[in-house]
CSV table of C-alpha atoms in Angstrom, one decimal:
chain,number,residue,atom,x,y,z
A,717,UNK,CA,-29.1,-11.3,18.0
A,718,UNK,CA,-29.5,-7.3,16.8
A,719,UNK,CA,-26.7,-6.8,19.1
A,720,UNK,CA,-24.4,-9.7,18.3
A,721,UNK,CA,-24.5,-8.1,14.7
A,722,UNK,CA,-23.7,-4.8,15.3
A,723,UNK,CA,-21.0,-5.7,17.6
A,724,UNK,CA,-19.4,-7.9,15.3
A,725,UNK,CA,-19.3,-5.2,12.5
A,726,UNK,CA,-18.0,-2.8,15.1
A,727,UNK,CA,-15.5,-5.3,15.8
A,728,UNK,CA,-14.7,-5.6,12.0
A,729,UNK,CA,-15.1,-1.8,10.9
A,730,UNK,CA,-12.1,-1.2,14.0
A,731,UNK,CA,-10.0,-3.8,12.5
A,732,UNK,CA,-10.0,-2.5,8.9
A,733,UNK,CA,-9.4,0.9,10.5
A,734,UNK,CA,-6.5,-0.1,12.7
A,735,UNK,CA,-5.1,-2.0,9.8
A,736,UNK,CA,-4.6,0.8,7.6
A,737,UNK,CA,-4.3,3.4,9.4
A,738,UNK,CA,-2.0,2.4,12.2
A,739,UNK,CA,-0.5,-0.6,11.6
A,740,UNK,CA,0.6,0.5,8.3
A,741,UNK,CA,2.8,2.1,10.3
A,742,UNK,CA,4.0,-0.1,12.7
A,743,UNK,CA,5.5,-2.3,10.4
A,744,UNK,CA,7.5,-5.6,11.0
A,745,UNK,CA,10.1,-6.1,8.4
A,746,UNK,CA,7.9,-4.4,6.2
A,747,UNK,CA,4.9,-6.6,6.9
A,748,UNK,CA,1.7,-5.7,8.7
A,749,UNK,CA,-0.4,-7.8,10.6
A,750,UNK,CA,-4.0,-9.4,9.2
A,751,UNK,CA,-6.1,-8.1,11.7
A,752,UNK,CA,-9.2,-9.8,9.7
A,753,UNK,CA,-7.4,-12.8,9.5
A,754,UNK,CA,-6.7,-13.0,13.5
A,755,UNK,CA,-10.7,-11.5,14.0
A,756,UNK,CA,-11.8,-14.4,12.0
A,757,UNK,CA,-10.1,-17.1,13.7
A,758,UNK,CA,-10.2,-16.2,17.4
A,759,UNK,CA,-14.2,-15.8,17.0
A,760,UNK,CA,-14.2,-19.1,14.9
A,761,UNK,CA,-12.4,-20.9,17.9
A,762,UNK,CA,-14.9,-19.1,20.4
A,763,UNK,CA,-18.0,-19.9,18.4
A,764,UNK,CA,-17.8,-22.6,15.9
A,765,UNK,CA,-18.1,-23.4,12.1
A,766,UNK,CA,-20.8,-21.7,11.2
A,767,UNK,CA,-20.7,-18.3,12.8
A,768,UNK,CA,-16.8,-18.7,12.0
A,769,UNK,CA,-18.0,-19.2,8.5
A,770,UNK,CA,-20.1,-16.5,8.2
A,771,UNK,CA,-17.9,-13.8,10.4
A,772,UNK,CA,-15.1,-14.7,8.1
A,773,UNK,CA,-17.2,-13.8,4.7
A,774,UNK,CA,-18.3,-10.7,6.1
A,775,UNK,CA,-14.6,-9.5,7.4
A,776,UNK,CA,-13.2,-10.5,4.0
A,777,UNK,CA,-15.6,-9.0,1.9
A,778,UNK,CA,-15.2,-5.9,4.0
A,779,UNK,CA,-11.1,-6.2,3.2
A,780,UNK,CA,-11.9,-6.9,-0.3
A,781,UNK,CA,-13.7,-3.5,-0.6
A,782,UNK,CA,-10.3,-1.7,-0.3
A,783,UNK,CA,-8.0,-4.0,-2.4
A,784,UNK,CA,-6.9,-3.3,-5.6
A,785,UNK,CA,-7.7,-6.9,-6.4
A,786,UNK,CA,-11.1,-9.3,-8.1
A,787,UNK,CA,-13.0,-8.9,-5.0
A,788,UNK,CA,-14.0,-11.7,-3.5
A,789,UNK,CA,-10.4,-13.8,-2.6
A,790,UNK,CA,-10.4,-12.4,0.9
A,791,UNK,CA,-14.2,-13.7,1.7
A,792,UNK,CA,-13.5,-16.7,0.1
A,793,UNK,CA,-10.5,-16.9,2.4
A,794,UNK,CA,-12.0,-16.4,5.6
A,795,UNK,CA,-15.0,-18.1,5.1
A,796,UNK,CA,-12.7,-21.5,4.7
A,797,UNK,CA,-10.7,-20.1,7.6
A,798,UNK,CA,-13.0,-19.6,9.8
A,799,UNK,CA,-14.9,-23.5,9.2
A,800,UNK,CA,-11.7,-24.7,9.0
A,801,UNK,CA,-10.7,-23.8,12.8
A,802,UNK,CA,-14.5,-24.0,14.0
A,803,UNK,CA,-13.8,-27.5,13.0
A,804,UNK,CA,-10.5,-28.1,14.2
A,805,UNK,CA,-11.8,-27.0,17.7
A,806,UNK,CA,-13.8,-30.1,18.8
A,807,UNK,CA,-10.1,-31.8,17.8
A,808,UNK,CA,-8.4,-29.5,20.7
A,809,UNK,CA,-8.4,-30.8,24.4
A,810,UNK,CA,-5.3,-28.7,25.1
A,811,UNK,CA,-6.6,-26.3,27.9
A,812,UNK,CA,-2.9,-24.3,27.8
A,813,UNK,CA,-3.2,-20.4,27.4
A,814,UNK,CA,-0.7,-20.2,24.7
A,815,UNK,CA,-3.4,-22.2,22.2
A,816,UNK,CA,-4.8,-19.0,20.9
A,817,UNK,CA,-1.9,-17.9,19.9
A,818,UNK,CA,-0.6,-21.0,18.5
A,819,UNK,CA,-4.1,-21.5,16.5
A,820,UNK,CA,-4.0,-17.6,15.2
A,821,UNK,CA,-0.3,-17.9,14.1
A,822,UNK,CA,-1.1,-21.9,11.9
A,823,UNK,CA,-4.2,-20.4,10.8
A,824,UNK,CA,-2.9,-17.4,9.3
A,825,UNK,CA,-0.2,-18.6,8.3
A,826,UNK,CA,-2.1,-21.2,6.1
A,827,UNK,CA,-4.7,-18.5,5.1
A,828,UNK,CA,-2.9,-15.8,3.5
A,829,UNK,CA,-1.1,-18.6,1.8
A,830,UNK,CA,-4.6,-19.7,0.0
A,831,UNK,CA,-5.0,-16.2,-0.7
A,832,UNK,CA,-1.6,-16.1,-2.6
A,833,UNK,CA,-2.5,-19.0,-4.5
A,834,UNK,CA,-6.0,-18.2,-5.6
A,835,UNK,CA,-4.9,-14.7,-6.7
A,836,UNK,CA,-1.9,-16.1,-8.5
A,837,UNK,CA,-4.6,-18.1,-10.2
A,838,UNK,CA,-6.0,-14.9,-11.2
A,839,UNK,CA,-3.1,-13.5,-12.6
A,840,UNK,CA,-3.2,-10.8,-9.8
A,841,UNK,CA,-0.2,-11.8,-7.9
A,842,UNK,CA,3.4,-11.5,-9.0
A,843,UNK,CA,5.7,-12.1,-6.2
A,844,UNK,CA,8.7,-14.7,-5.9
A,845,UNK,CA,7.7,-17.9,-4.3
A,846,UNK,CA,10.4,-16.6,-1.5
A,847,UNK,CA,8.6,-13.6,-1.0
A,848,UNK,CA,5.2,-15.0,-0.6
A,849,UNK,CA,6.5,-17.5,2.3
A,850,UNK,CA,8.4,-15.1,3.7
A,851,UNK,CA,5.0,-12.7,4.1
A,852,UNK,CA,2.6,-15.4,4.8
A,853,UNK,CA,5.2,-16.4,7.9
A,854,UNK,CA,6.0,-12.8,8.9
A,855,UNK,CA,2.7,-11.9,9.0
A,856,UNK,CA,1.7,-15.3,11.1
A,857,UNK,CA,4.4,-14.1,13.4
A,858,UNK,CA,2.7,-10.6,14.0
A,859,UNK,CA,-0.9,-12.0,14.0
A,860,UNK,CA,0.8,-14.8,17.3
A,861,UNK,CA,2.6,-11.3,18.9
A,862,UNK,CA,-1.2,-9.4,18.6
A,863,UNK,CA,-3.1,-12.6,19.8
A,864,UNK,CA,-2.4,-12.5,23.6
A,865,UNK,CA,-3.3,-8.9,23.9
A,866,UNK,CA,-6.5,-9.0,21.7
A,867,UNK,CA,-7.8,-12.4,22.2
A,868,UNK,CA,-8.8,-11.4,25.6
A,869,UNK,CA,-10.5,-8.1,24.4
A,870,UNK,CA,-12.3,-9.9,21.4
A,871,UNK,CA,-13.6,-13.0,23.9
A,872,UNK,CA,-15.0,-10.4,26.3
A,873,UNK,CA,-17.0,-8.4,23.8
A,874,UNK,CA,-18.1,-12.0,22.1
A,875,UNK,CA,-19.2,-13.8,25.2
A,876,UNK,CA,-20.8,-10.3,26.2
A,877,UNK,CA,-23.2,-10.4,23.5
A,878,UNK,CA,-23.8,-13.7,23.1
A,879,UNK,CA,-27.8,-13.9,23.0
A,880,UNK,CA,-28.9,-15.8,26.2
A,881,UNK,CA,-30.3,-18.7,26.3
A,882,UNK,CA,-34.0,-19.1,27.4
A,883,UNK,CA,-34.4,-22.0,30.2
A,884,UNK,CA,-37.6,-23.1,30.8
A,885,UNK,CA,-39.1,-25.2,33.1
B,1288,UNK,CA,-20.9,-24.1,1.6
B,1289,UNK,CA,-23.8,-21.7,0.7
B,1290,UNK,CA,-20.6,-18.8,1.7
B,1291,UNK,CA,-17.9,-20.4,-0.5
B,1292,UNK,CA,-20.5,-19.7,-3.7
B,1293,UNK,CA,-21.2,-16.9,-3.1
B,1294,UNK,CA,-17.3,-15.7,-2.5
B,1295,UNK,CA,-17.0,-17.7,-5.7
B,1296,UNK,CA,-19.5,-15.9,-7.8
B,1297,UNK,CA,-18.4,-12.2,-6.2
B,1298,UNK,CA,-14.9,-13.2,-7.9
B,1299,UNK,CA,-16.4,-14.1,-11.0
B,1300,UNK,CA,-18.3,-11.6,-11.3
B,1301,UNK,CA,-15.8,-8.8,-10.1
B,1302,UNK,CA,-13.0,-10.2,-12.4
B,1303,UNK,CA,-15.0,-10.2,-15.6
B,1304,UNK,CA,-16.4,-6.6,-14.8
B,1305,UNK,CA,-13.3,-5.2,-13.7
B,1306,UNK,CA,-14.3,-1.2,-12.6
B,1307,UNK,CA,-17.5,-0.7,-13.9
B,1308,UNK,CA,-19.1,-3.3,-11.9
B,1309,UNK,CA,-21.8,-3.3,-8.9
B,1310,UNK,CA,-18.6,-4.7,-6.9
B,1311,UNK,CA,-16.6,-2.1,-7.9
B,1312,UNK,CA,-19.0,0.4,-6.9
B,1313,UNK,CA,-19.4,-1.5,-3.6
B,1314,UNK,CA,-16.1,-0.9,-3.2
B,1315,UNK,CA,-16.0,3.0,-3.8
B,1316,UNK,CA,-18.9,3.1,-1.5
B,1317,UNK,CA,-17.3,1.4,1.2
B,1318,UNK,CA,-14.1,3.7,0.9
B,1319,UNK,CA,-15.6,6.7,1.0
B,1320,UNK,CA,-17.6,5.7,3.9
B,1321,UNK,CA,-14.1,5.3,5.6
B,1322,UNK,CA,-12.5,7.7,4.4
B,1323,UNK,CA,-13.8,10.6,7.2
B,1324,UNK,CA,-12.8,7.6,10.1
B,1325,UNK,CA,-9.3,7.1,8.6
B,1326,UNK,CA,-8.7,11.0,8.5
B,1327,UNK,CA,-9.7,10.9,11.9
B,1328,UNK,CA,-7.5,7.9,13.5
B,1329,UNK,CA,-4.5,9.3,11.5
B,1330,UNK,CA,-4.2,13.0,12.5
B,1331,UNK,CA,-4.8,10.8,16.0
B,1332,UNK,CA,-2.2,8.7,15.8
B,1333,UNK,CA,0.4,10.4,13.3
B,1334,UNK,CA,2.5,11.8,16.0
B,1335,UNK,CA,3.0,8.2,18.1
B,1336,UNK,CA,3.4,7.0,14.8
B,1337,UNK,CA,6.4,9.2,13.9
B,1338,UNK,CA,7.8,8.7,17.6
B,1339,UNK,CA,8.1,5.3,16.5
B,1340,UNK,CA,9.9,5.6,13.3
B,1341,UNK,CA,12.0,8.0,14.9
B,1342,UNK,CA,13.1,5.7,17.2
B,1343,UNK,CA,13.9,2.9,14.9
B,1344,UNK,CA,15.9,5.0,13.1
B,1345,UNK,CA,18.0,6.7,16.2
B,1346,UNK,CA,21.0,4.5,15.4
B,1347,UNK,CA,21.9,6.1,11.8
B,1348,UNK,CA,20.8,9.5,13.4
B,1349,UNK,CA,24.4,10.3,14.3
B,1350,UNK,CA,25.8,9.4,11.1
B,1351,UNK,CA,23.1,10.6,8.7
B,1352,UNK,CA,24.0,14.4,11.1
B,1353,UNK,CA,27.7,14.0,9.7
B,1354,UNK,CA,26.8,12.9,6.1
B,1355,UNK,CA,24.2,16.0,6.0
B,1356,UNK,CA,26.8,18.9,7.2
B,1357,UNK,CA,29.0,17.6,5.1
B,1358,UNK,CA,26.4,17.8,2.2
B,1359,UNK,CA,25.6,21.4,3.6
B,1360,UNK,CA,29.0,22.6,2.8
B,1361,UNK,CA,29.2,21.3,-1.1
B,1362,UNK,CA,26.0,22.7,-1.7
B,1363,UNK,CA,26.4,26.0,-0.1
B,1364,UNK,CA,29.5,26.8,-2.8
B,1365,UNK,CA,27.1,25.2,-5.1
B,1366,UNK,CA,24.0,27.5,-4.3
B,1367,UNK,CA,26.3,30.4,-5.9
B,1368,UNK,CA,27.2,28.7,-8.6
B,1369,UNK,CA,23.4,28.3,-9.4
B,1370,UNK,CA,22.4,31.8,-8.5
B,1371,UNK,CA,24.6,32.7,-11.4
B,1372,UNK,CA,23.3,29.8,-13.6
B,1373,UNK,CA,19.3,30.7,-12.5
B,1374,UNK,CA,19.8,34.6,-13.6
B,1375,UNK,CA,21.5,33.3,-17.2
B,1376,UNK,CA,18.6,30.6,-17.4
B,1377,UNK,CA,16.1,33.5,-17.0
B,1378,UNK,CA,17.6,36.1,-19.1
B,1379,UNK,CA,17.6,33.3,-21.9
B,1380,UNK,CA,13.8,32.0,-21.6
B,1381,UNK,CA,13.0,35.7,-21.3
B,1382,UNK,CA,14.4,36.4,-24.5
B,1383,UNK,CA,13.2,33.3,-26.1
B,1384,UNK,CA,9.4,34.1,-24.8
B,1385,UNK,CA,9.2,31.0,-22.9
B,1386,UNK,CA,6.3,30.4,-20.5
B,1387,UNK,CA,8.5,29.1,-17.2
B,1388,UNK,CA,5.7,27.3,-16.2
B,1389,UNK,CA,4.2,24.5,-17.7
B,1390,UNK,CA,3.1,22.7,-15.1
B,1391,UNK,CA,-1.0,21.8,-15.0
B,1392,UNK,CA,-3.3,22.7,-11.7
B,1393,UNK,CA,-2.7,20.7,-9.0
B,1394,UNK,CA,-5.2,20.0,-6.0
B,1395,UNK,CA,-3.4,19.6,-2.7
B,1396,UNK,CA,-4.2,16.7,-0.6
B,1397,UNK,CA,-3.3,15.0,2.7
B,1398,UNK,CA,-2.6,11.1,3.2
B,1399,UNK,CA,-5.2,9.9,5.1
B,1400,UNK,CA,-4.3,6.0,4.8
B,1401,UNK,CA,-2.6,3.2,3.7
B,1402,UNK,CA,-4.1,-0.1,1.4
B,1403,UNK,CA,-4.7,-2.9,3.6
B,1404,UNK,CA,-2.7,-5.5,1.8
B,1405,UNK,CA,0.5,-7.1,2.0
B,1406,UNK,CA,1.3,-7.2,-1.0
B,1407,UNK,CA,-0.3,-3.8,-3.1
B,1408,UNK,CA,1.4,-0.6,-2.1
B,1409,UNK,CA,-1.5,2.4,-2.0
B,1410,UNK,CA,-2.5,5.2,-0.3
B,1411,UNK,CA,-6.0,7.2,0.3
B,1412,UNK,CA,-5.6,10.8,0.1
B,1413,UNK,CA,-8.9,13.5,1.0
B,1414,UNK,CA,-9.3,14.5,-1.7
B,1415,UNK,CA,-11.9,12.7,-4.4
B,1416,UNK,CA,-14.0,14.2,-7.3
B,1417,UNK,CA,-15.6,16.7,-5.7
B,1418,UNK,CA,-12.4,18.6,-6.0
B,1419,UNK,CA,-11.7,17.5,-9.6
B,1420,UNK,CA,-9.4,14.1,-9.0
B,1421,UNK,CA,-9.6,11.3,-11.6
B,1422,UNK,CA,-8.4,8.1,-12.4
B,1423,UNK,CA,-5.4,8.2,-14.3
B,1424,UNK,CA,-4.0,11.4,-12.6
B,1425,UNK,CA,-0.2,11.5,-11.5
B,1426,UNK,CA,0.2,12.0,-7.8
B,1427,UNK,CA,3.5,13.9,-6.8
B,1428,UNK,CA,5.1,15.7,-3.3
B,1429,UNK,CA,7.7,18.0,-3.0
B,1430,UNK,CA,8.0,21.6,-3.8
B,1431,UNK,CA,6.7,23.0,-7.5
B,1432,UNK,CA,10.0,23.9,-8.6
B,1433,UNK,CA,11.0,20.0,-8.2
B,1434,UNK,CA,8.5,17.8,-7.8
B,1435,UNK,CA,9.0,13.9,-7.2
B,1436,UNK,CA,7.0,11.5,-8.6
B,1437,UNK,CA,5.0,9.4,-5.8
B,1438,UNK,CA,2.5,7.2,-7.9
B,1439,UNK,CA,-0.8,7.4,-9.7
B,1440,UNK,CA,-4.6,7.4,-8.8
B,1441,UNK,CA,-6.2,4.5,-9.7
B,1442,UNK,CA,-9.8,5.1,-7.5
B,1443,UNK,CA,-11.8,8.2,-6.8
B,1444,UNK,CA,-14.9,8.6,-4.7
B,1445,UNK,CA,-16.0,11.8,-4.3
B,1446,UNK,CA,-14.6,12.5,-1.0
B,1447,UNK,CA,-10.8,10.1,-1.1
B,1448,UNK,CA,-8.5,8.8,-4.2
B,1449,UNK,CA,-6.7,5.7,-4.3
B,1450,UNK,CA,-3.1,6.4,-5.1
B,1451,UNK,CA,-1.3,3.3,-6.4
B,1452,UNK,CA,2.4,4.3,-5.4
B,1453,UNK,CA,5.6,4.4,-7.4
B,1454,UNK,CA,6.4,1.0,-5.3
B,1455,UNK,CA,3.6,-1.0,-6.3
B,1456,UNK,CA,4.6,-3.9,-8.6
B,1457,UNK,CA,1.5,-2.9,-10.9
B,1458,UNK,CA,3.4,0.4,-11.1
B,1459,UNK,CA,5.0,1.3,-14.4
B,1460,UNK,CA,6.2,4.3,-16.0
B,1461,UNK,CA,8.9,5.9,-18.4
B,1462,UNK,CA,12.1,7.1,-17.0
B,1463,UNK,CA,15.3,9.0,-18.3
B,1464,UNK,CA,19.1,9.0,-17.2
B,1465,UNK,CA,19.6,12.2,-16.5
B,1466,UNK,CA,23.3,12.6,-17.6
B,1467,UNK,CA,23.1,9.9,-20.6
B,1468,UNK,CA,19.3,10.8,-21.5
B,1469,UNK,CA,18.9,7.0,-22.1
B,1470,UNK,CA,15.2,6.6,-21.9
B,1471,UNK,CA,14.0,3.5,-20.0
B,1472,UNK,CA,11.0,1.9,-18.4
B,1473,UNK,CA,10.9,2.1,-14.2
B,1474,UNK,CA,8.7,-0.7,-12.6
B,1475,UNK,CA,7.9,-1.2,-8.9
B,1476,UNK,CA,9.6,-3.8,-6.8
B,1477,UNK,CA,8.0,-3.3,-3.3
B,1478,UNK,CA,9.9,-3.0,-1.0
B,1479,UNK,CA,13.3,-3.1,-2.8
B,1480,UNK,CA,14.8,-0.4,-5.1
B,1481,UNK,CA,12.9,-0.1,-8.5
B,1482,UNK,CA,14.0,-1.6,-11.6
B,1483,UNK,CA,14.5,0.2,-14.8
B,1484,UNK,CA,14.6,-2.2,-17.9
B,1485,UNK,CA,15.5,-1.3,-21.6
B,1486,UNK,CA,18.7,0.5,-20.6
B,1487,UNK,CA,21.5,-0.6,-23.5
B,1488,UNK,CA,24.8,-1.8,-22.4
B,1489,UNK,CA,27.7,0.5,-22.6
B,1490,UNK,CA,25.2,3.6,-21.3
B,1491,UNK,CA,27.9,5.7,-19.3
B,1492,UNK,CA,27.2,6.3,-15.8
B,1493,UNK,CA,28.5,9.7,-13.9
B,1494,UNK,CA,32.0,8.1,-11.9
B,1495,UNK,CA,32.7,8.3,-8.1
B,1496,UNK,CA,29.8,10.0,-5.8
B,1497,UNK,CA,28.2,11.9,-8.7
B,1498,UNK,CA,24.5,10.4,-8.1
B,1499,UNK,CA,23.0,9.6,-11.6
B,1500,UNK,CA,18.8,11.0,-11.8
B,1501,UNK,CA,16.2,9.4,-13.2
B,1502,UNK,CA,13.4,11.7,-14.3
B,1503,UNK,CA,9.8,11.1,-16.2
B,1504,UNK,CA,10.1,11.9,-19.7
B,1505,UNK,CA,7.5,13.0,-21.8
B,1506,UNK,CA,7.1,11.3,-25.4
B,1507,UNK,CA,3.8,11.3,-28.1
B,1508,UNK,CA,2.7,8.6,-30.2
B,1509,UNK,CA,0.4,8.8,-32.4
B,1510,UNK,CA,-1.1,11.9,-30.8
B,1511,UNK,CA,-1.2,10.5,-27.6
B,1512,UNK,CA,0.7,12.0,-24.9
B,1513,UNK,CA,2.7,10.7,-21.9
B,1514,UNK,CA,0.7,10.0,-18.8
B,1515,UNK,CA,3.2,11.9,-16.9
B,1516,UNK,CA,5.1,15.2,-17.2
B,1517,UNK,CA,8.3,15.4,-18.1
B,1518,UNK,CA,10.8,16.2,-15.3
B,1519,UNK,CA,9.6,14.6,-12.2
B,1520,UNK,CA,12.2,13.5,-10.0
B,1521,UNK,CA,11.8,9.0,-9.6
B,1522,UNK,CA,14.7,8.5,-7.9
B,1523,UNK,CA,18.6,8.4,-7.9
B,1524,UNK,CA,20.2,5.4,-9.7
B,1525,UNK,CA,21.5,3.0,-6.5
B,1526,UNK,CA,23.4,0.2,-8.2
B,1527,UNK,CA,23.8,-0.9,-11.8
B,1528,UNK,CA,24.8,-4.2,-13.4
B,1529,UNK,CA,26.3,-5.1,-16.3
B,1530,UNK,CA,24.7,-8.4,-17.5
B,1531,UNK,CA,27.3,-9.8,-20.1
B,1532,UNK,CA,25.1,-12.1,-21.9
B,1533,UNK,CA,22.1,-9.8,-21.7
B,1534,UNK,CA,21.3,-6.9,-24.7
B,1535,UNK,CA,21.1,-4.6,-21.6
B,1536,UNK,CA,22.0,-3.4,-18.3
B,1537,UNK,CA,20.2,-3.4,-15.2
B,1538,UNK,CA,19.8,-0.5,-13.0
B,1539,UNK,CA,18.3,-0.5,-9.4
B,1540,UNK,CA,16.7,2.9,-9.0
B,1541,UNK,CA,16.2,4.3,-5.1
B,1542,UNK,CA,12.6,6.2,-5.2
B,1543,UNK,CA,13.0,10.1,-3.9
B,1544,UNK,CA,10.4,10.2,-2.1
B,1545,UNK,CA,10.4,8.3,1.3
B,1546,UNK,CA,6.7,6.2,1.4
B,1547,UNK,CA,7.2,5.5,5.2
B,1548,UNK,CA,6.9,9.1,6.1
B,1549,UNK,CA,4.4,10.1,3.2
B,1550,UNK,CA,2.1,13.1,4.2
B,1551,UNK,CA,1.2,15.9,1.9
B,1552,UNK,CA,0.8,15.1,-1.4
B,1553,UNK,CA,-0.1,17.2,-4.5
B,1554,UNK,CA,-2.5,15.5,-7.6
B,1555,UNK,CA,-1.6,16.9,-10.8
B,1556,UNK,CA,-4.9,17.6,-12.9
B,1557,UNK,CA,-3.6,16.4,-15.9
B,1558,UNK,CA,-6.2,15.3,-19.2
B,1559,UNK,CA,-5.4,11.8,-18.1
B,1560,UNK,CA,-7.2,9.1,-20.4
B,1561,UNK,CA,-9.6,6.6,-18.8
B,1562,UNK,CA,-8.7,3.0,-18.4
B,1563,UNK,CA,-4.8,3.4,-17.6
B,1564,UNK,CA,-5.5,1.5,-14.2
């Protein structure tokens, strides 16, 4: 269990990192990707609801330290992200390869939208309707692009730690 | 469902206590804990980084090499027009006792990162308290002589600052026309051009190529001074609009400084006043 915790945080530490060190550079049309957004959802769909659940409040409140924002939207976020596709797994029988990526790219898409709404609620978001569609689909887009090449990395370090299961006869 | 309250309550609690808060203090915490891991991932990656931009921008490379020499010609007969004007400029503050400059300490720093959102435009610099950053201080790059505004630090821990750029759409501040010394306010658009508002109509504009400046201005109010000083360079005026119905005009202002290629920056340690952020 000691090392399923400290390898998700490793997981989510790198991901902060990445996201705003490097991707900030590596922009697409001026959007980044949501690296937190596509952690939460690929472990949600390996694992479940509740360690999608609790995964996502950790990796949002980690991405809410470093806003400039009521901290808090981004855990609230991802912990409804990551129940929300933990659930919508046991509706999935598609076996195709592609339904990672078509998961990641819905789920953020539909994420960071909540987030714009709940911070517009707050008064802490002033962008054009446009604009905020235009983001939450970009950065679905570039989420889908990172999916194939992460999701493999992300299972093998999930399943790796998984804590094994005692049989006993 | 345990999760959702407890997101819920964070907000709460965070949005009522604003930066004096446990949560806010959280949040310094966590940044300065990642502050030595960005350095190190950026002076890493900086140079991939800049071989990508470089190659997204091959295309105008060839034009931008015709535009510049031809730019390299007017300015060279206008560097001896300015030698002449500097040595008059000095022989006059000389005479009139002037102290040349008036510009306050400023701590070098490096960027070290970027915010994480979509939607706020920031930077974390490596420099923090220790070395006498505080909230509130302007945040400029460029040489001394001409300095160009870059944004404002909104977050210090005592090892990185949070610089909220010129960009941002939280970002405001008070600009002047150079030519017509209208005095306007300049707000952040993202990534479009910024907008300066309050400009009247029938302001005259410089015709042709002349490029129009916009410049902080310094002002006082009831003791209080300007966050900023006066005469650092925000931009060059890229289109303006003359709204017929409106009381004023609008004017789309291009920042000088280019954020995608932001490096060194220089934190002026100005007496800035608490709670501007």
């Amino acid at each position: 269990m000691t090392r399923r915790i400290v390898s998700v945080t490793a997981i989510v530490i790198t991901a902060v990192l990445l996201q705003s060190t490097v991707f900030s550079e590596l922009r697409l049309l001026g959007v980044r990707p949501e690296l937190l957004f596509l952690v939460t959802i690929v472990l949600a769909l390996l694992e479940g609801p509740n360690e999608g659940a609790i995964v996502g409040f950790g990796a949002g409140l980690a991405q809410d330290m470093f806003l400039d924002q009521p901290k808090g939207i981004t855990a609230l976020t991802l912990t409804l992200l990551g129940y929300g596709v933990g659930m919508a797994r046991q509706y999935i029988v598609s076996p195709s390869p592609l339904l990672p990526t078509i998961v990641v790219a819905i789920g953020t898409a539909l994420g960071v939208a909540f987030y714009e709404i709940v911070s517009f609620l707050l008064g802490s978001f002033d962008l054009s309707a446009a604009e905020a569609v235009r983001i939450a689909l970009l950065t679905a887009a570039y989420n889908a692009v990172l999916t194939p090449i992460l999701y493999p990395l992300l299972r093998r370090i999930v399943e790796g730690s998984r804590p094994r299961r005692v049989v006993r006869f | 469902m345990g999760l959702v309250a407890l997101s819920l309550a964070i907000i709460t609690l965070d949005y009522r206590q604003g930066q004096s808060g446990p949560l806010a203090a959280m949040g310094r915490g966590a940044q300065a804990f990642m502050a030595p891991l960005q350095e190190a991932v950026t002076s890493a990656t900086r140079p991939v980084g800049d071989f990508f931009s470089g190659l997204a921008h091959l295309p105008s490379l060839e034009r931008e090499n015709q535009d510049l020499q031809d730019q390299v010609t007017t300015l060279q007969t206008e560097v001896s027009t300015n030698a002449q004007l500097q040595a008059q400029l000095q022989q006059l503050r000389d005479m009139l006792g002037l102290k040349s400059s008036l510009s306050p300490e400023a701590v070098p720093a490096v960027v070290i990162g970027n915010g994480l959102s979509n939607f706020h435009y920031t930077v974390t610099i490596d420099k923090g308290s220790d070395d006498g950053v505080r909230v509130c201080q302007p945040v400029v790059t460029g040489s001394a002589s001409s300095p160009r505004l870059v944004g404002q630090v909104i977050s210090v821990t005592p090892i990185s600052a949070e610089v909220r750029l010129l960009i941002d759409r939280d970002f405001s501040v008070a600009g002047e026309l150079a030519t017509s010394s209208q005095t306007g306010l300049v707000v952040g658009q993202g990534d479009q051009d910024l907008q300066m508002q309050g400009i009247p109509t029938g302001t005259t504009f410089p015709e042709g190529d002349t490029p129009e400046y916009v410049f902080t201005v310094s002002y006082e109010i009831a003791g209080e001074h300007g966050r900023y000083p006066p005469g650092l360079l925000i931009g060059q005026v890229s289109s303006v609009h003359e709204a017929s119905n409106a009381l004023e005009t609008e004017v789309s202002v291009k920042p000088a400084v280019d954020f995608s290629a932001l490096e060194f920056v220089l934190v002026l340690k100005t007496n800035a006043s608490e709670g501007c952020a």
